[in-house]
Amino acid sequence: MLQFILKRLGLAILVAITVSFISFSLLFLSGDPAAALAGETASGEDIEALRRLYGFDRPMLVQYFDWLASALRGDFGESYYFKLPVAGLIFDRLEVTMLLGVCGISFALLVAVPLGVAAAMRPNSIIDRLALFMSVAGQALPSFWFGLILIVVFAIKLGWLPPSGTTSWQNFVMPTIVLGYYAMPAIMRLTRAGMLEVLNSDYIRTARAKGASEVRVMFKHALRNAIIPVVSLAAVQMGFMLGGSIVVESIFALHGAGYLAWESIARNDLPTVQALILIFSMFYIVFTFLADVLNAWLDPRMRSS
Amino acid sequence: MTHADSDPANAIEIDPLLQEVMGPTPGQLLRSRIVGHQGLVIGVVVLTIMVIIAIFAPLIAPHDPYAQSLMARMKPPVFLGGTWEHPLGTDHLGRDYLSRLIYGARVSLLIGVIAATISGVIGTAMGVAAGYFGGKVDAVVTFLINVRLAMPVVLVALAVVAILGGSLTVVIAVLGLLLWDRFAVVMRASTRQVREREYVAAARAIGASTPRILLTEIMPNIANNLIVVVTLEMAHAILLEAALSFLGLGVQPPTPSWGLMVSEGKNMMLFEPWLVLIPGAVLFILVLAINLMGDGLRDVTAPENRS
Amino acid sequence: MTKPLLSVQNLTIDIPVGGGTLHAVRGIDFTLDRGEVLCIVGESGSGKSLTSLALMGLLGKRISCTADQMDFDGTALLEASPRKMRSLRGARMSMIFQEPMTSLNPAYTIGDQLMEAMLLHENVPRSKARARAIDLLEKVGITAAASRLGQYPHQLSGGLRQRVMIAMALMCGPELIIADEPTTALDVTIQAQILRLLVDLVREMNMAMILITHDLGVVARVADKVAVMYAGQLVETGPARDVFSQPLHPYTRGLLHCIPQPGKTARGEPLGTIPGIVPSLVGEVEGCVFRTRCEHAVPACHAAIPRRERGDHAFRCVHEDGHAPDDTRAKEATDA
């Protein structure tokens, strides 16, 4: 088990380094970052001055290692737009995004897992068809449009919830739904497939032969085994979700890291964008690593080997 | 003695216990499964209609999708009291909404098809190489898949499009270069399965070259999985383009993109919600049709894997 | 004469399949007294396992199961409520399955799974269930029983797992044990050990057992009663020694020809085989199901087949003695 974790950790670190290099390279995608920074009206001298100021005249690899070394110390440079340290800017906004991510995945799990279990208990029943339809429809539903519909219905027509902002818990209700529904189809399908497979297994028959009640068979014997892959899927989805929060945060004007990313991209604030891509990637890498570890720990076959 | 017993033909009659019902041929089975699969039929029908509309857009559209008319701004659709001059009303610049929707189908389908093709070529090449050769090639490809999955797609796509400037070409290229992960994952797994089959070993035994084996033995046997992924990634690309355009960092105005139309309608959502509802609903229907088709194809070609 | 522990009459099991109904079990009868071992013998697909699952009330919802009578110690099993069935299962009747490798839940320890039945059915503290589990593990011949309780199934070999399954079935001291080919999945060297153990325990605890097997060697050693099953019917039932010494149904004789018998099978002579295949049971099946493979088949085999009894020994055949009147070879075998 320890060997497995160390191997995964090594891989995660390697992926993280590669991702950091890619997000740094984005800066050079436009050709000349200094010219892009200075804007179209700048003179050659201005561009030259900027180039020296930000050190763009050095070789790219040198700049990368310089940036990486600073990033490891928590210094992501200074925002072009705010003229403030990027790290502080992002740190202030992360709380909202993390909260949204946790709410979103919890919501997704709370709906999708029971639905998947119910669907597996009665294959081809009405509830199974409903669950399947919801998962197909859910995958096709554009989140930005879904968010706007929720605003029209619940904020404008019914007036139950505030349409945007970050002030109270009510601001998080609709964003949670919009962010969470996206992860539901995959979680529901995996729960259903896992439960179906487990319910057909011999040890479920053994449990029934012991006189265990249906509830006990479902939740103690079946779900315990079927949930193992779902846990790691949920962790992976959580990583995806944080990256996808940009759309949701922009619709509901929720001032989190995703909203900052949207603003910074529109403002050509590359240091902030670079740092955000790196941080969102790190979340994904950490979550998948944790999922692997959790998976190994939940499965006795892996835990003891 | 019964009549049947005296009949000489009865001597060779098979005992009813052993008479097996003649099963349908595989082709008949496949056809009946396709027709019997509601989702697949609905998906194919809707998608075909959308494709025809997109191809013949100039013939079908009642107006020029770019023609503005300041006199006829925000006319409501017919079902909300409008006229048949503009069946789905007009937008804030007086452009005919139906015509823009029809031309928008072109944008969505074009992006879906080309982006899925680009990413399909990249992902399939990587996946098949990893699955067939294994070892170091597999390790490298798996690593690249991990790296790709770690990058937040929307964020990276937005950033790159913003840096390079939003145009149809850039959006297609960016999506095509970003969405190869699922191709690689699925093709790698399928190839690993097929590689172990006897007919591949047989081809190797008669001295077939590696490219030949890949093209004539491996590819035909993983093609059905490939088609399923193509449809799912088409849907994915269409949704992403709409999201990018909605955020103002995808296809740029005045191109009629459905995501852009939702974004433009957003400001008037309070009073004219149909401006948002209609293009979003059309987008939803298109993506739903493609997904239904993809799911249906998966069920029909591999019924034993249905879950 | 006391009532039998288990009595089954006209048990029928139908499974809906694509394009018809599979009549998997077609009207079987048998009884079982306390302390008796009944062996049900037959090829795979003959309906043996379905019969045992029907007794336990473990058939799937799609499978329909009817009987004129299926009583366990005065309880009509088919009419019993799910709650009543649960209170019987694992407590008064328990089952041992064919696949020890997959019949234990990989997520829980051996101890948890052993104690579960007892904690479910009896109001006992954990410590008592634990003591019982250790006691039974020792009885089934597992060393260091106490330390095994904390192990997971994947840490045990197939033979050990089947011993655990046996101990698990015995936890509540059941009156009836149903063992469905309990040794088929094991190594040959372990098969005999496990079977001996199981039979000894059954005798020691005075339980009734239904042992399902296709191994006639096993039957000869342990059975009090034998029921020969073919294509969903019991073609022959009776006390073990009668069935072995005087097999009456052509199928039973065929089966016995397939195994070497000391003193009966000549050296160097090939063992018998039964030609043909088991027929499909989808749709209406009339007459004798064995007729397509039977060397004594006559046109009358297509009609209803009478049940013939000689005391406790019964069989189903159109021929009064189980063979065509002019077949001397079979007659010799029967009279021997």
Coordinates of C-alpha atoms in Angstrom, one line a residue, chain C residues 43-290:
Chain C
E43 CA -26.4 -32.9 -15.0
S44 CA -25.9 -29.1 -15.0
G45 CA -29.0 -27.3 -16.1
S46 CA -31.3 -30.0 -14.7
G47 CA -32.8 -27.6 -12.2
K48 CA -31.0 -28.8 -9.0
S49 CA -29.8 -25.4 -8.0
L50 CA -33.1 -23.7 -8.7
T51 CA -34.8 -26.2 -6.5
S52 CA -32.5 -25.4 -3.6
L53 CA -32.9 -21.7 -4.1
A54 CA -36.7 -22.1 -4.2
L55 CA -36.6 -23.8 -0.8
M56 CA -34.6 -20.9 0.6
G57 CA -36.9 -18.4 -1.0
L58 CA -34.0 -16.9 -2.9
L59 CA -35.3 -17.1 -6.5
G60 CA -35.3 -13.8 -8.4
K61 CA -38.5 -11.8 -8.7
R62 CA -38.9 -12.7 -12.4
I63 CA -38.9 -16.4 -11.7
S64 CA -42.3 -17.9 -10.9
C65 CA -42.4 -20.8 -8.4
T66 CA -45.5 -22.8 -7.5
A67 CA -46.1 -26.0 -5.6
D68 CA -49.0 -27.9 -4.2
Q69 CA -47.1 -28.2 -1.0
M70 CA -43.7 -26.9 0.2
D71 CA -43.7 -27.1 4.0
F72 CA -40.8 -26.8 6.3
D73 CA -41.7 -28.0 9.8
G74 CA -45.3 -26.9 9.3
T75 CA -44.5 -23.6 7.6
A76 CA -45.7 -23.2 4.1
L77 CA -42.6 -21.7 2.5
L78 CA -44.4 -20.3 -0.5
E79 CA -47.1 -18.5 1.5
A80 CA -44.7 -17.2 4.2
S81 CA -44.2 -13.5 4.4
P82 CA -40.8 -12.1 3.5
R83 CA -40.2 -11.4 7.2
K84 CA -41.1 -14.9 8.2
M85 CA -38.7 -16.3 5.5
R86 CA -35.9 -14.1 6.7
S87 CA -36.4 -15.4 10.2
L88 CA -36.0 -19.0 8.9
R89 CA -33.1 -18.3 6.5
G90 CA -29.8 -18.5 8.3
A91 CA -31.4 -19.5 11.5
R92 CA -33.3 -22.8 10.9
M93 CA -32.3 -23.5 7.4
S94 CA -29.1 -22.4 5.8
M95 CA -27.3 -22.9 2.6
I96 CA -23.7 -23.5 1.4
F97 CA -22.9 -22.4 -2.1
Q98 CA -20.8 -23.7 -4.9
E99 CA -18.4 -20.8 -5.3
P100 CA -16.4 -20.2 -2.1
M101 CA -14.2 -17.7 -3.9
T102 CA -17.0 -15.2 -4.6
S103 CA -19.5 -16.1 -1.9
L104 CA -17.9 -14.1 0.8
N105 CA -18.2 -10.3 0.9
P106 CA -14.7 -8.8 0.1
A107 CA -15.4 -5.7 2.2
Y108 CA -15.8 -7.3 5.6
T109 CA -13.8 -9.6 7.8
I110 CA -14.4 -13.3 8.2
G111 CA -15.4 -12.6 11.8
D112 CA -18.0 -10.0 10.9
Q113 CA -19.6 -12.2 8.3
L114 CA -19.6 -15.3 10.6
M115 CA -21.2 -13.4 13.4
E116 CA -23.8 -11.6 11.3
A117 CA -26.3 -14.5 11.1
M118 CA -26.2 -15.0 14.8
L119 CA -26.5 -11.3 15.7
L120 CA -29.4 -11.0 13.2
H121 CA -31.4 -13.9 14.5
E122 CA -30.6 -14.3 18.2
N123 CA -30.5 -11.7 20.9
V124 CA -27.0 -12.4 22.0
P125 CA -24.1 -10.1 22.8
R126 CA -21.2 -9.8 20.3
S127 CA -18.9 -11.6 22.7
K128 CA -21.1 -14.7 22.6
A129 CA -21.3 -14.7 18.8
R130 CA -17.6 -14.3 18.7
A131 CA -17.0 -17.3 20.9
R132 CA -19.4 -19.3 18.8
A133 CA -17.6 -18.3 15.6
I134 CA -14.2 -19.3 17.1
D135 CA -15.7 -22.6 18.2
L136 CA -17.1 -23.4 14.8
L137 CA -14.0 -22.4 12.9
E138 CA -12.1 -24.9 15.1
K139 CA -14.8 -27.5 14.4
V140 CA -14.4 -27.1 10.6
G141 CA -10.7 -27.6 11.1
I142 CA -9.3 -24.1 10.9
T143 CA -6.2 -23.5 13.0
A144 CA -5.6 -20.2 14.9
A145 CA -9.3 -19.6 14.7
A146 CA -9.3 -16.4 16.8
S147 CA -6.8 -14.7 14.6
R148 CA -8.7 -15.6 11.4
L149 CA -11.7 -13.5 12.5
G150 CA -9.9 -10.3 11.7
Q151 CA -8.8 -11.5 8.2
Y152 CA -10.5 -10.6 4.9
P153 CA -11.7 -13.3 2.4
H154 CA -9.0 -12.5 -0.1
Q155 CA -6.4 -13.6 2.4
L156 CA -7.8 -17.2 2.5
S157 CA -7.5 -20.0 0.1
G158 CA -10.5 -21.6 -1.6
G159 CA -10.6 -24.6 0.7
L160 CA -10.4 -22.4 3.8
R161 CA -13.1 -20.1 2.5
Q162 CA -15.4 -23.1 2.0
R163 CA -14.7 -24.2 5.5
V164 CA -15.7 -20.7 6.6
M165 CA -18.9 -20.9 4.6
I166 CA -19.7 -24.2 6.3
A167 CA -19.0 -22.6 9.7
M168 CA -21.2 -19.7 8.7
A169 CA -24.1 -22.0 7.8
L170 CA -23.8 -23.7 11.1
M171 CA -23.8 -20.5 13.3
C172 CA -27.4 -20.7 14.4
G173 CA -27.6 -24.5 14.6
P174 CA -30.0 -24.9 11.7
E175 CA -32.2 -28.0 11.3
L176 CA -31.8 -28.1 7.5
I177 CA -28.6 -27.5 5.5
I178 CA -28.7 -27.2 1.7
A179 CA -25.3 -27.6 0.1
D180 CA -25.2 -26.8 -3.6
E181 CA -22.2 -28.6 -5.1
P182 CA -20.1 -27.4 -2.1
T183 CA -16.9 -29.0 -3.4
T184 CA -17.1 -28.6 -7.2
A185 CA -15.0 -25.4 -7.2
L186 CA -12.2 -26.9 -5.1
D187 CA -9.1 -28.9 -5.8
V188 CA -9.7 -32.6 -6.0
T189 CA -7.5 -33.3 -3.0
I190 CA -9.5 -30.9 -0.8
Q191 CA -13.0 -32.0 -2.1
A192 CA -13.0 -35.2 -0.1
Q193 CA -11.9 -33.5 3.1
I194 CA -14.5 -30.9 2.9
L195 CA -17.3 -33.3 2.1
R196 CA -16.3 -35.7 4.9
L197 CA -16.2 -32.7 7.3
L198 CA -19.6 -31.5 6.2
V199 CA -21.3 -34.9 6.5
D200 CA -19.7 -35.6 9.9
L201 CA -20.9 -32.3 11.3
V202 CA -24.4 -32.9 9.9
R203 CA -24.6 -36.4 11.6
E204 CA -23.1 -35.0 14.8
M205 CA -25.6 -32.2 15.1
N206 CA -28.5 -34.4 13.8
M207 CA -29.4 -32.0 11.0
A208 CA -31.1 -32.8 7.8
M209 CA -29.1 -32.1 4.6
I210 CA -29.9 -31.7 1.0
L211 CA -26.7 -32.3 -0.9
I212 CA -26.8 -31.3 -4.6
T213 CA -24.1 -32.8 -6.7
H214 CA -23.4 -34.5 -10.0
D215 CA -20.8 -36.8 -8.5
L216 CA -22.3 -40.2 -8.0
G217 CA -19.2 -41.3 -6.0
V218 CA -20.1 -38.7 -3.4
V219 CA -23.7 -39.9 -3.4
A220 CA -22.8 -43.5 -2.8
R221 CA -20.8 -42.6 0.3
V222 CA -23.1 -40.1 2.1
A223 CA -26.7 -40.4 0.9
D224 CA -29.6 -41.9 2.8
K225 CA -32.0 -41.0 0.0
V226 CA -31.3 -40.2 -3.6
A227 CA -33.3 -38.2 -6.1
V228 CA -32.1 -38.3 -9.7
M229 CA -33.0 -35.2 -11.6
Y230 CA -33.2 -34.9 -15.4
A231 CA -34.4 -31.8 -17.3
G232 CA -36.5 -30.5 -14.5
Q233 CA -38.0 -33.7 -13.3
L234 CA -37.2 -36.3 -10.7
V235 CA -37.0 -39.4 -12.8
E236 CA -36.1 -41.7 -9.9
T237 CA -36.2 -41.3 -6.1
G238 CA -35.6 -43.8 -3.4
P239 CA -33.4 -45.0 -0.6
A240 CA -29.7 -44.8 -1.6
R241 CA -29.0 -48.5 -1.5
D242 CA -32.0 -49.4 -3.6
V243 CA -31.3 -46.9 -6.2
F244 CA -27.7 -48.0 -6.5
S245 CA -28.3 -51.7 -6.3
Q246 CA -31.4 -51.6 -8.6
P247 CA -31.5 -48.5 -10.8
L248 CA -34.9 -48.6 -12.5
H249 CA -34.9 -45.5 -14.8
P250 CA -32.8 -45.8 -18.0
Y251 CA -31.2 -42.4 -17.1
T252 CA -30.1 -43.6 -13.7
R253 CA -28.6 -46.7 -15.2
G254 CA -26.9 -44.6 -17.8
L255 CA -25.4 -42.5 -15.1
L256 CA -24.2 -45.5 -13.1
H257 CA -22.6 -46.9 -16.2
C258 CA -20.5 -43.7 -16.5
I259 CA -18.6 -44.3 -13.3
P260 CA -16.4 -47.3 -12.5
Q261 CA -17.9 -49.5 -9.8
P262 CA -15.6 -52.0 -8.1
G263 CA -16.6 -55.5 -8.9
K264 CA -19.1 -54.5 -11.5
T265 CA -17.1 -52.7 -14.2
A266 CA -14.8 -55.0 -16.0
R267 CA -11.1 -54.0 -16.4
G268 CA -10.2 -52.5 -19.7
E269 CA -13.8 -52.1 -20.8
P270 CA -14.7 -48.5 -21.7
L271 CA -17.0 -46.7 -19.3
G272 CA -20.5 -45.9 -20.5
T273 CA -21.7 -42.6 -22.0
I274 CA -25.2 -41.3 -22.6
P275 CA -25.4 -40.1 -26.2
G276 CA -27.2 -37.0 -27.2
I277 CA -27.8 -33.7 -25.5
V278 CA -30.2 -32.3 -22.8
P279 CA -33.3 -31.0 -24.6
S280 CA -34.5 -27.4 -24.5
L281 CA -37.2 -26.8 -21.9
V282 CA -38.6 -23.7 -23.5
G283 CA -42.2 -24.0 -24.4
E284 CA -44.6 -26.9 -23.7
V285 CA -42.8 -30.2 -23.0
E286 CA -44.9 -33.3 -23.1
G287 CA -44.1 -37.0 -22.4
C288 CA -40.8 -38.3 -21.2
V289 CA -37.9 -35.8 -21.5
F290 CA -35.3 -38.5 -21.7

